[in-house]
């Protein structure tokens, strides 16, 4: 099958290698000519993976021409670029293709989930939109460490097609039809990862992070159920699985952001100097505002919002969380 992966960053490269390992004809579409040459000629993506050798079957290009006859397109770009990228891909495709989204967050302009933005921008050029999401870091997938994710789509046959495209001995793919729950969980876990990093930066221990992840899952579930997600999704790979890896791993940009903020006990310097895509920052604002509109209790999200957007000291905000009125764990 002919597949175009849009975005030659770390995750796009890792997923393209999975597809190449499975025998598919895959081309990475990037923006940087030097990066494309590095991948095609030297079998590296040095910017993201240093000297790690990648599949010799991978080729990369900066030309959107590689998209025109693709049967499948993987959109591996930051959340903020999804809308424009989907429109560009739609303009290039000669016939409808399966579109695979791997971004985790909400459209910054419309606040929509990713699959809704892609459908709106691509119209009938997207035969199906499937989200490939779950607990995964590119740094591990590129060296073929064991990983499991979900192919998420209301159309189970489309999810099955994507499952079969990617599944192999080190990359296991499950199916899930709860698009609402899976996409919400995938986005909100980044908020909790920022909070987890802050705790570590403030020299808190395992007890605090275990509590954070547990109550964070409760908060994600409450939010997701409000919008129609299914309970079991939040206990699966897109819920607790993604939450654990993102709140715990040094590979997580959201965790690293929180760590820097916690060490400084202040977010202002990090926000001024950060150059990396940290999806949880924008997600925090979207979810905080939506929760206020809908009357959903989101204390951890509110605390992270106060740190990021009101520039309150993390140590003081945590004190406020710990002194909230006592309640039942079920609430």
Short mmCIF file of C-alpha atoms in Angstrom, two decimals:
data_model
loop_
_atom_site.label_atom_id
_atom_site.label_comp_id
_atom_site.label_asym_id
_atom_site.label_seq_id
_atom_site.Cartn_x
_atom_site.Cartn_y
_atom_site.Cartn_z
CA UNK A 1 0.00 0.00 0.00
CA UNK A 2 1.28 3.51 -0.85
CA UNK A 3 1.44 5.68 2.29
CA UNK A 4 2.49 9.30 2.81
CA UNK A 5 3.53 10.43 6.28
CA UNK A 6 3.20 14.18 6.61
CA UNK A 7 5.76 15.42 9.10
CA UNK A 8 9.33 14.15 9.32
CA UNK A 9 9.73 14.83 13.03
CA UNK A 10 10.38 12.16 15.62
CA UNK A 11 6.94 10.53 15.66
CA UNK A 12 6.40 10.73 11.91
CA UNK A 13 9.80 9.10 11.31
CA UNK A 14 9.18 6.36 13.87
CA UNK A 15 5.75 5.51 12.43
CA UNK A 16 7.10 5.59 8.87
CA UNK A 17 9.73 3.05 9.92
CA UNK A 18 7.03 0.77 11.37
CA UNK A 19 5.24 0.91 8.02
CA UNK A 20 8.49 0.32 6.10
CA UNK A 21 9.27 -2.66 8.33
CA UNK A 22 5.86 -4.03 7.35
CA UNK A 23 6.71 -3.84 3.65
CA UNK A 24 4.65 -0.79 2.66
CA UNK A 25 5.75 1.86 0.19
CA UNK A 26 6.11 4.88 2.46
CA UNK A 27 7.37 8.41 1.88
CA UNK A 28 7.96 11.04 4.56
CA UNK A 29 6.93 14.56 3.61
CA UNK A 30 8.91 17.16 5.59
CA UNK A 31 9.78 20.84 5.31
CA UNK A 32 13.55 20.80 5.78
CA UNK A 33 15.63 19.71 2.75
CA UNK A 34 18.64 18.83 4.93
CA UNK A 35 16.44 16.61 7.11
CA UNK A 36 14.97 14.90 4.03
CA UNK A 37 18.50 14.23 2.72
CA UNK A 38 19.60 12.92 6.10
CA UNK A 39 16.74 10.38 6.08
CA UNK A 40 17.02 9.33 2.44
CA UNK A 41 20.78 9.23 1.92
CA UNK A 42 22.27 8.68 5.34
CA UNK A 43 19.47 6.69 7.01
CA UNK A 44 19.37 8.97 10.03
CA UNK A 45 17.11 11.63 11.45
CA UNK A 46 19.96 13.23 13.35
CA UNK A 47 17.95 16.15 14.72
CA UNK A 48 15.73 13.83 16.73
CA UNK A 49 17.57 10.52 17.01
CA UNK A 50 21.27 11.35 16.81
CA UNK A 51 23.26 8.51 15.27
CA UNK A 52 20.48 5.92 15.47
CA UNK A 53 20.27 4.18 12.12
CA UNK A 54 16.79 4.00 10.62
CA UNK A 55 15.32 1.80 7.90
CA UNK A 56 17.10 2.01 4.56
CA UNK A 57 13.68 1.69 2.92
CA UNK A 58 12.63 5.14 4.14
CA UNK A 59 12.75 8.08 1.78
CA UNK A 60 11.79 11.68 2.48
CA UNK A 61 10.81 14.68 0.38
CA UNK A 62 9.76 18.29 0.85
CA UNK A 63 7.39 18.15 -2.13
CA UNK A 64 3.64 17.72 -1.57
CA UNK A 65 3.62 15.82 -4.88
CA UNK A 66 4.32 12.65 -2.86
CA UNK A 67 0.80 12.88 -1.45
CA UNK A 68 -1.21 12.93 -4.67
CA UNK A 69 -1.61 9.17 -5.26
CA UNK A 70 -1.33 8.00 -1.63
CA UNK A 71 -3.91 5.50 -0.42
CA UNK A 72 -3.23 6.42 3.20
CA UNK A 73 -1.96 9.68 4.69
CA UNK A 74 -0.59 9.92 8.23
CA UNK A 75 -0.79 13.45 9.66
CA UNK A 76 2.12 13.70 12.10
CA UNK A 77 2.29 17.43 12.77
CA UNK A 78 1.64 19.53 15.89
CA UNK A 79 -1.97 20.19 16.88
CA UNK A 80 -1.73 23.84 15.82
CA UNK A 81 -0.77 22.77 12.28
CA UNK A 82 -3.41 20.06 11.79
CA UNK A 83 -6.07 22.27 10.23
CA UNK A 84 -3.79 23.86 7.62
CA UNK A 85 -2.02 20.56 6.88
CA UNK A 86 -5.31 18.71 6.36
CA UNK A 87 -6.40 21.39 3.88
CA UNK A 88 -3.09 21.13 1.99
CA UNK A 89 -3.31 17.35 1.83
CA UNK A 90 -6.91 17.52 0.57
CA UNK A 91 -5.84 19.87 -2.22
CA UNK A 92 -3.10 17.46 -3.33
CA UNK A 93 -4.94 14.14 -3.19
CA UNK A 94 -6.20 12.82 -6.51
CA UNK A 95 -8.71 10.49 -4.85
CA UNK A 96 -10.06 9.89 -1.33
CA UNK A 97 -7.63 8.35 1.15
CA UNK A 98 -7.70 7.01 4.68
CA UNK A 99 -6.37 9.78 6.94
CA UNK A 100 -4.57 8.77 10.11
CA UNK A 101 -4.29 11.35 12.87
CA UNK A 102 -1.63 11.00 15.57
CA UNK A 103 -1.94 14.47 17.17
CA UNK A 104 -3.28 14.76 20.72
CA UNK A 105 -5.12 17.94 21.61
CA UNK A 106 -7.80 20.38 20.46
CA UNK A 107 -7.94 22.74 17.49
CA UNK A 108 -6.76 26.10 18.88
CA UNK A 109 -9.23 28.04 16.70
CA UNK A 110 -12.41 25.96 17.05
CA UNK A 111 -11.62 23.89 20.20
CA UNK A 112 -12.71 20.79 18.24
CA UNK A 113 -11.19 17.35 18.63
CA UNK A 114 -8.63 16.46 15.98
CA UNK A 115 -10.77 14.08 13.93
CA UNK A 116 -13.52 16.72 13.62
CA UNK A 117 -11.05 19.33 12.37
CA UNK A 118 -9.62 16.91 9.81
CA UNK A 119 -13.07 15.93 8.53
CA UNK A 120 -14.10 19.58 8.23
CA UNK A 121 -10.98 20.52 6.27
CA UNK A 122 -10.78 17.47 4.04
CA UNK A 123 -14.41 16.75 3.22
CA UNK A 124 -14.81 13.82 0.84
CA UNK A 125 -11.03 13.57 0.29
CA UNK A 126 -10.94 11.70 3.62
CA UNK A 127 -12.60 8.34 3.07
CA UNK A 128 -12.15 7.69 6.82
CA UNK A 129 -10.35 9.42 9.67
CA UNK A 130 -8.63 7.10 12.15
CA UNK A 131 -6.67 8.24 15.20
CA UNK A 132 -3.61 6.16 16.05
CA UNK A 133 -3.01 7.03 19.70
CA UNK A 134 -1.86 5.41 22.91
CA UNK A 135 1.10 5.15 25.30
CA UNK A 136 4.05 5.60 22.99
CA UNK A 137 7.27 7.56 22.62
CA UNK A 138 9.09 7.85 19.33
CA UNK A 139 12.45 7.37 21.04
CA UNK A 140 11.43 3.79 21.90
CA UNK A 141 9.54 2.94 18.72
CA UNK A 142 12.49 3.97 16.53
CA UNK A 143 14.64 1.29 18.20
CA UNK A 144 11.78 -1.18 17.99
CA UNK A 145 10.98 -1.52 21.68
CA UNK A 146 7.61 -3.11 22.46
CA UNK A 147 4.69 -0.70 22.12
CA UNK A 148 0.87 -0.98 22.07
CA UNK A 149 -1.56 1.66 20.80
CA UNK A 150 -5.15 1.96 19.57
CA UNK A 151 -6.58 2.56 16.10
CA UNK A 152 -9.68 4.62 16.91
CA UNK A 153 -12.60 5.16 14.54
CA UNK A 154 -16.40 4.86 14.65
CA UNK A 155 -16.05 2.65 11.57
CA UNK A 156 -14.50 -0.54 12.92
CA UNK A 157 -13.46 -1.73 9.47
CA UNK A 158 -11.42 1.42 8.95
CA UNK A 159 -9.85 0.89 12.37
CA UNK A 160 -9.10 -2.70 11.39
CA UNK A 161 -7.38 -1.54 8.18
CA UNK A 162 -5.08 0.77 10.14
CA UNK A 163 -4.52 -1.93 12.76
CA UNK A 164 -3.32 -4.32 10.08
CA UNK A 165 -1.11 -1.68 8.41
CA UNK A 166 0.92 -1.03 11.55
CA UNK A 167 0.81 -4.23 13.62
CA UNK A 168 3.99 -6.29 13.84
CA UNK A 169 6.16 -8.11 16.36
CA UNK A 170 7.10 -4.97 18.32
CA UNK A 171 4.19 -2.65 17.54
CA UNK A 172 0.82 -4.06 18.65
CA UNK A 173 -2.36 -2.25 17.63
CA UNK A 174 -5.81 -2.65 19.17
CA UNK A 175 -9.12 -1.24 17.90
CA UNK A 176 -11.46 1.18 19.64
CA UNK A 177 -14.65 2.81 18.34
CA UNK A 178 -15.00 5.37 21.17
CA UNK A 179 -13.55 8.34 19.30
CA UNK A 180 -14.84 10.92 21.80
CA UNK A 181 -13.40 9.19 24.86
CA UNK A 182 -10.09 8.24 23.25
CA UNK A 183 -9.36 11.67 21.80
CA UNK A 184 -10.31 13.46 25.03
CA UNK A 185 -8.16 11.12 27.13
CA UNK A 186 -5.21 11.51 24.75
CA UNK A 187 -5.40 15.30 25.04
CA UNK A 188 -6.02 15.67 28.76
CA UNK A 189 -3.23 13.36 29.89
CA UNK A 190 -0.80 16.07 28.75
CA UNK A 191 -2.21 18.42 31.39
CA UNK A 192 -1.57 15.78 34.03
CA UNK A 193 1.95 15.22 32.71
CA UNK A 194 2.76 18.90 33.23
CA UNK A 195 1.43 18.58 36.78
CA UNK A 196 3.51 15.45 37.34
CA UNK A 197 6.67 17.19 36.18
CA UNK A 198 5.94 20.14 38.47
CA UNK A 199 5.68 17.79 41.45
CA UNK A 200 9.06 16.24 40.64
CA UNK A 201 10.59 19.68 40.14
CA UNK A 202 9.35 20.67 43.58
CA UNK A 203 11.11 17.60 45.06
CA UNK A 204 7.89 15.73 45.78
CA UNK A 205 8.07 11.92 45.67
CA UNK A 206 6.37 8.81 44.35
CA UNK A 207 3.45 9.16 46.75
CA UNK A 208 2.54 12.54 45.31
CA UNK A 209 2.83 11.42 41.69
CA UNK A 210 0.78 8.28 42.33
CA UNK A 211 -1.96 10.41 43.83
CA UNK A 212 -1.70 12.89 40.96
CA UNK A 213 -2.09 10.17 38.32
CA UNK A 214 -4.99 8.53 40.15
CA UNK A 215 -6.92 11.74 40.73
CA UNK A 216 -5.91 12.91 37.26
CA UNK A 217 -7.50 9.83 35.74
CA UNK A 218 -10.63 10.53 37.77
CA UNK A 219 -10.69 14.08 36.39
CA UNK A 220 -10.08 12.99 32.78
CA UNK A 221 -12.85 10.41 33.09
CA UNK A 222 -15.31 12.94 34.53
CA UNK A 223 -14.63 15.31 31.65
CA UNK A 224 -14.78 12.60 29.00
CA UNK A 225 -18.03 11.05 30.26
CA UNK A 226 -19.65 14.49 30.23
CA UNK A 227 -19.06 14.72 26.48
CA UNK A 228 -20.13 11.15 25.71
CA UNK A 229 -17.00 9.06 26.15
CA UNK A 230 -17.25 5.50 27.45
CA UNK A 231 -16.04 4.51 30.92
CA UNK A 232 -13.95 1.57 29.67
CA UNK A 233 -11.91 3.80 27.36
CA UNK A 234 -10.44 5.67 30.32
CA UNK A 235 -9.28 2.39 31.85
CA UNK A 236 -7.54 1.32 28.63
CA UNK A 237 -4.52 2.29 26.55
CA UNK A 238 -5.83 5.77 25.71
CA UNK A 239 -6.70 6.48 29.33
CA UNK A 240 -4.63 5.00 32.11
CA UNK A 241 -1.97 3.65 29.72
CA UNK A 242 -1.16 6.98 28.08
CA UNK A 243 -1.45 8.75 31.43
CA UNK A 244 1.17 6.52 33.06
CA UNK A 245 3.77 6.85 30.31
CA UNK A 246 3.32 10.60 29.85
CA UNK A 247 3.41 11.38 33.57
CA UNK A 248 6.47 9.19 34.17
CA UNK A 249 8.80 9.29 31.18
CA UNK A 250 11.79 11.54 30.57
CA UNK A 251 10.80 11.39 26.89
CA UNK A 252 7.58 13.32 27.60
CA UNK A 253 7.85 16.98 26.59
CA UNK A 254 4.91 17.84 28.83
CA UNK A 255 6.54 16.17 31.81
CA UNK A 256 9.82 17.95 31.03
CA UNK A 257 7.98 21.27 30.80
CA UNK A 258 6.45 20.70 34.21
CA UNK A 259 9.82 19.66 35.61
CA UNK A 260 11.44 22.93 34.51
CA UNK A 261 8.53 24.95 35.88
CA UNK A 262 8.60 23.07 39.19
CA UNK A 263 12.34 23.54 39.65
CA UNK A 264 11.95 27.28 39.16
CA UNK A 265 8.69 27.36 41.13
CA UNK A 266 7.54 29.68 38.36
CA UNK A 267 6.36 29.27 34.76
CA UNK A 268 7.32 32.65 33.29
CA UNK A 269 10.90 31.83 32.21
CA UNK A 270 9.93 28.51 30.70
CA UNK A 271 7.05 30.04 28.73
CA UNK A 272 9.30 32.84 27.47
CA UNK A 273 12.11 30.56 26.30
CA UNK A 274 10.42 27.30 25.29
CA UNK A 275 10.90 26.34 21.62
CA UNK A 276 9.53 22.78 21.73
CA UNK A 277 5.98 21.72 20.97
CA UNK A 278 4.33 21.17 24.35
CA UNK A 279 0.71 20.35 23.55
CA UNK A 280 -0.46 20.33 27.16
CA UNK A 281 -0.02 24.10 27.49
CA UNK A 282 -2.69 24.99 24.92
CA UNK A 283 -4.83 22.03 25.99
CA UNK A 284 -4.92 23.33 29.56
CA UNK A 285 -6.52 26.59 28.42
CA UNK A 286 -9.09 24.91 26.19
CA UNK A 287 -10.13 22.39 28.85
CA UNK A 288 -10.15 24.91 31.70
CA UNK A 289 -12.45 27.27 29.77
CA UNK A 290 -14.72 24.48 28.54
CA UNK A 291 -15.00 22.97 32.02
CA UNK A 292 -16.02 26.35 33.41
CA UNK A 293 -18.69 26.70 30.72
CA UNK A 294 -20.04 23.21 31.37
CA UNK A 295 -19.75 23.27 35.17
CA UNK A 296 -17.30 20.34 35.35
CA UNK A 297 -15.12 20.17 38.47
CA UNK A 298 -11.47 19.99 37.29
CA UNK A 299 -9.22 20.95 40.22
CA UNK A 300 -5.92 19.69 38.78
CA UNK A 301 -6.57 21.32 35.41
CA UNK A 302 -7.49 24.54 37.20
CA UNK A 303 -4.28 24.38 39.22
CA UNK A 304 -2.14 23.90 36.08
CA UNK A 305 -4.04 26.76 34.42
CA UNK A 306 -3.22 29.02 37.37
CA UNK A 307 0.47 28.16 37.04
CA UNK A 308 0.62 28.62 33.26
CA UNK A 309 -1.79 31.47 32.61
CA UNK A 310 -2.00 33.36 35.90
CA UNK A 311 1.69 32.74 36.72
CA UNK A 312 0.98 31.65 40.27
CA UNK A 313 3.77 29.89 42.15
CA UNK A 314 3.39 26.10 41.76
CA UNK A 315 4.24 25.51 45.43
CA UNK A 316 1.39 27.75 46.50
CA UNK A 317 -1.07 26.23 44.04
CA UNK A 318 -0.26 22.72 45.30
CA UNK A 319 -0.88 23.93 48.82
CA UNK A 320 -4.32 25.03 47.72
CA UNK A 321 -5.06 21.61 46.22
CA UNK A 322 -4.02 19.82 49.39
CA UNK A 323 -6.19 22.04 51.58
CA UNK A 324 -9.40 21.66 49.58
CA UNK A 325 -12.44 20.56 51.55
CA UNK A 326 -12.39 16.86 52.40
CA UNK A 327 -14.56 14.60 50.26
CA UNK A 328 -15.32 11.03 49.27
CA UNK A 329 -12.88 9.46 46.79
CA UNK A 330 -15.83 8.72 44.51
CA UNK A 331 -16.59 12.45 44.09
#
